[in-house]
């Protein structure tokens, strides 16, 4: 495993915050973050069952949407090979959230290293945690594992946790779209050349 399970889980949350809360393209169609139902969107981006949308205040949702846009900039910079830009964007987020490590323990379990923010509000806490996990990726051999989907008309992001670091797409949907397009292109080439 590349990261400890806590960091891995935070990277997954970073990916889903970016994919749910930032505008762009998704699997071949334009995607707009649902600004009128931002709290609901935030709750779907966070780990299942962790937060009731009714408990997410508007300013907290807006803060997370802003963090998501900053995190998207990190994925895009890495994708373009601009690691210096990714590092600057992350340092800004680490600083604005006041990200800091802290040992926490649930009764009866061993101490675990968690990442907190300047305060323990929902938005600052998750932003700080995700920023720290991304910083651990950027500051290791795994920087290149942050990616933006290579399929046409999609800019959703992913963290490549495959063994051979060969992932290119946000989802199997996009992988299949690309395969189907390549197949159609081959068929069209065949009929143009007169082959059966
Ligand atoms: Zn995609």
Coordinates of C-alpha atoms and ligand atoms in Angstrom, one line a residue:
X1 CA 0.0 0.0 0.0
X2 CA 1.3 3.4 -0.9
X3 CA 0.0 5.4 2.1
X4 CA -1.3 4.6 5.5
X5 CA -5.1 4.0 5.4
X6 CA -5.8 7.4 6.9
X7 CA -3.9 9.3 4.3
X8 CA -5.4 7.1 1.5
X9 CA -8.9 7.9 2.8
X10 CA -8.1 11.7 2.8
X11 CA -6.8 11.5 -0.8
X12 CA -10.1 9.9 -1.8
X13 CA -12.0 12.7 -0.1
X14 CA -9.9 15.3 -1.9
X15 CA -10.7 13.6 -5.2
X16 CA -14.4 13.5 -4.5
X17 CA -14.5 17.1 -3.2
X18 CA -12.8 18.3 -6.4
X19 CA -15.1 16.2 -8.6
X20 CA -18.3 17.1 -6.9
X21 CA -17.6 20.8 -6.1
X22 CA -15.7 22.2 -9.2
X23 CA -17.2 23.0 -12.6
X24 CA -15.9 21.6 -15.8
X25 CA -16.6 18.4 -17.8
X26 CA -17.7 15.1 -16.6
X27 CA -17.7 11.9 -18.7
X28 CA -18.5 13.7 -21.9
X29 CA -20.9 16.3 -20.6
X30 CA -20.5 19.8 -19.1
X31 CA -20.6 19.7 -15.3
X32 CA -21.7 22.5 -13.0
X33 CA -21.4 22.1 -9.2
X34 CA -24.9 22.4 -7.7
X35 CA -24.6 25.8 -6.1
X36 CA -28.2 25.8 -4.9
X37 CA -27.8 22.5 -3.1
X38 CA -24.2 22.9 -2.0
X39 CA -24.6 21.3 1.4
X40 CA -26.1 18.2 -0.1
X41 CA -23.3 18.1 -2.6
X42 CA -20.7 18.4 0.1
X43 CA -22.3 15.6 2.1
X44 CA -22.1 13.3 -0.9
X45 CA -18.4 14.2 -1.4
X46 CA -17.5 13.4 2.2
X47 CA -17.2 9.8 3.4
X48 CA -20.6 8.1 3.6
X49 CA -22.5 8.6 6.8
X50 CA -19.9 11.1 8.1
X51 CA -22.1 14.2 7.9
X52 CA -25.8 15.0 7.6
X53 CA -26.4 17.6 5.0
X54 CA -28.8 19.4 7.5
X55 CA -25.7 20.0 9.7
X56 CA -23.7 21.7 7.0
X57 CA -24.0 25.4 7.1
X58 CA -23.9 27.5 4.0
X59 CA -20.6 29.2 4.8
X60 CA -19.0 25.8 5.6
X61 CA -20.1 24.5 2.2
X62 CA -18.8 27.6 0.4
X63 CA -15.5 27.2 2.2
X64 CA -15.2 23.6 1.1
X65 CA -16.1 24.6 -2.5
X66 CA -13.3 27.2 -2.4
X67 CA -10.9 24.6 -1.1
X68 CA -12.0 22.2 -3.8
X69 CA -11.1 24.7 -6.5
X70 CA -7.6 25.2 -4.9
X71 CA -7.2 21.4 -4.8
X72 CA -8.2 21.2 -8.5
X73 CA -5.4 23.6 -9.3
X74 CA -3.0 21.2 -7.6
X75 CA -4.2 18.2 -9.7
X76 CA -4.0 20.2 -12.9
X77 CA -0.5 21.5 -12.2
X78 CA 0.7 17.9 -11.5
X79 CA -1.0 16.7 -14.6
X80 CA 0.9 19.3 -16.7
X81 CA 4.2 18.5 -15.0
X82 CA 4.2 21.8 -13.1
X83 CA 5.1 20.4 -9.7
X84 CA 6.4 23.8 -8.5
X85 CA 3.0 25.3 -9.1
X86 CA 1.3 22.4 -7.4
X87 CA 3.6 22.9 -4.4
X88 CA 2.8 26.6 -4.2
X89 CA -0.9 26.0 -4.4
X90 CA -0.7 23.4 -1.7
X91 CA 1.5 25.5 0.6
X92 CA -1.1 28.3 0.3
X93 CA -3.9 25.9 1.3
X94 CA -1.9 24.4 4.2
X95 CA -1.2 27.9 5.5
X96 CA -4.8 29.2 5.1
X97 CA -6.3 26.2 6.8
X98 CA -3.6 26.1 9.6
X99 CA -3.0 22.4 8.9
X100 CA -1.2 20.7 11.7
X101 CA -0.6 17.1 12.7
X102 CA -2.1 15.8 16.0
X103 CA -2.2 12.4 17.7
X104 CA -5.7 11.3 18.4
X105 CA -7.0 8.2 20.0
X106 CA -10.4 6.5 20.1
X107 CA -10.9 4.7 23.4
X108 CA -9.4 1.2 23.3
X109 CA -7.5 1.9 20.0
X110 CA -3.9 2.9 19.4
X111 CA -2.9 6.5 18.9
X112 CA -3.3 7.6 15.3
X113 CA -1.7 10.6 13.5
X114 CA -4.5 12.8 12.2
X115 CA -4.4 16.2 10.5
X116 CA -6.4 19.1 12.0
X117 CA -6.8 22.7 10.9
X118 CA -6.7 26.0 12.7
X119 CA -10.1 25.0 14.2
X120 CA -12.2 21.8 14.1
X121 CA -15.0 23.2 12.0
X122 CA -16.2 20.8 9.3
X123 CA -14.8 22.9 6.4
X124 CA -11.4 23.8 7.9
X125 CA -10.9 20.3 9.3
X126 CA -11.5 18.5 6.0
X127 CA -9.7 21.1 3.9
X128 CA -6.6 20.9 6.2
X129 CA -6.7 17.1 6.2
X130 CA -7.1 16.8 2.4
X131 CA -4.4 19.4 1.9
X132 CA -2.0 17.5 4.1
X133 CA -2.6 14.2 2.4
X134 CA -2.0 15.9 -1.0
X135 CA 1.2 17.4 0.4
X136 CA 2.4 14.0 1.5
X137 CA 1.8 12.8 -2.1
X138 CA 3.5 15.7 -3.7
X139 CA 6.4 15.5 -1.2
X140 CA 7.0 11.8 -2.0
X141 CA 7.7 9.7 -5.0
X142 CA 4.0 9.6 -5.6
X143 CA 3.5 13.1 -6.9
X144 CA 2.8 11.9 -10.4
X145 CA -0.1 9.8 -9.1
X146 CA -2.4 12.8 -9.0
X147 CA -4.1 13.0 -12.4
X148 CA -6.8 14.6 -14.5
X149 CA -8.9 12.3 -16.7
X150 CA -7.4 11.9 -20.2
X151 CA -10.7 11.1 -21.9
X152 CA -12.2 13.7 -24.3
X153 CA -14.6 16.1 -22.6
X154 CA -13.7 15.1 -19.1
X155 CA -11.6 16.9 -16.5
X156 CA -12.5 14.9 -13.4
X157 CA -9.5 14.1 -11.2
X158 CA -8.2 10.8 -9.6
X159 CA -5.4 9.4 -7.5
X160 CA -3.7 6.5 -9.2
X161 CA -3.3 3.7 -6.6
X162 CA -2.7 1.0 -9.2
X163 CA 0.5 -1.0 -8.8
X164 CA 2.0 0.0 -12.1
X165 CA 0.9 3.7 -12.0
X166 CA -0.8 3.3 -15.4
X167 CA -4.2 4.9 -14.7
X168 CA -5.4 7.6 -17.2
X169 CA -9.1 7.9 -16.6
X170 CA -11.4 9.1 -13.8
X171 CA -13.7 6.1 -14.2
X172 CA -14.4 2.9 -16.1
X173 CA -17.1 5.0 -17.9
X174 CA -14.4 7.2 -19.4
X175 CA -12.1 4.3 -20.1
X176 CA -14.9 2.6 -22.0
X177 CA -15.8 5.8 -23.9
X178 CA -12.2 6.0 -25.1
X179 CA -12.1 2.4 -26.1
X180 CA -15.4 2.7 -28.0
X181 CA -14.1 5.8 -29.8
X182 CA -10.9 4.1 -30.8
X183 CA -12.9 1.1 -32.1
X184 CA -15.2 3.4 -34.2
X185 CA -12.1 5.1 -35.6
X186 CA -10.6 1.8 -36.6
X187 CA -13.9 0.7 -38.2
X188 CA -14.1 4.0 -40.1
X189 CA -10.5 3.6 -41.3
X190 CA -11.3 0.1 -42.5
X191 CA -14.3 1.1 -44.6
X192 CA -12.5 4.0 -46.1
X193 CA -9.6 1.7 -47.2
X194 CA -12.1 -0.7 -48.7
X195 CA -11.2 -3.6 -46.4
X196 CA -14.0 -5.9 -45.3
Ligands
LIG1 ZN1 -13.3 11.0 -17.1

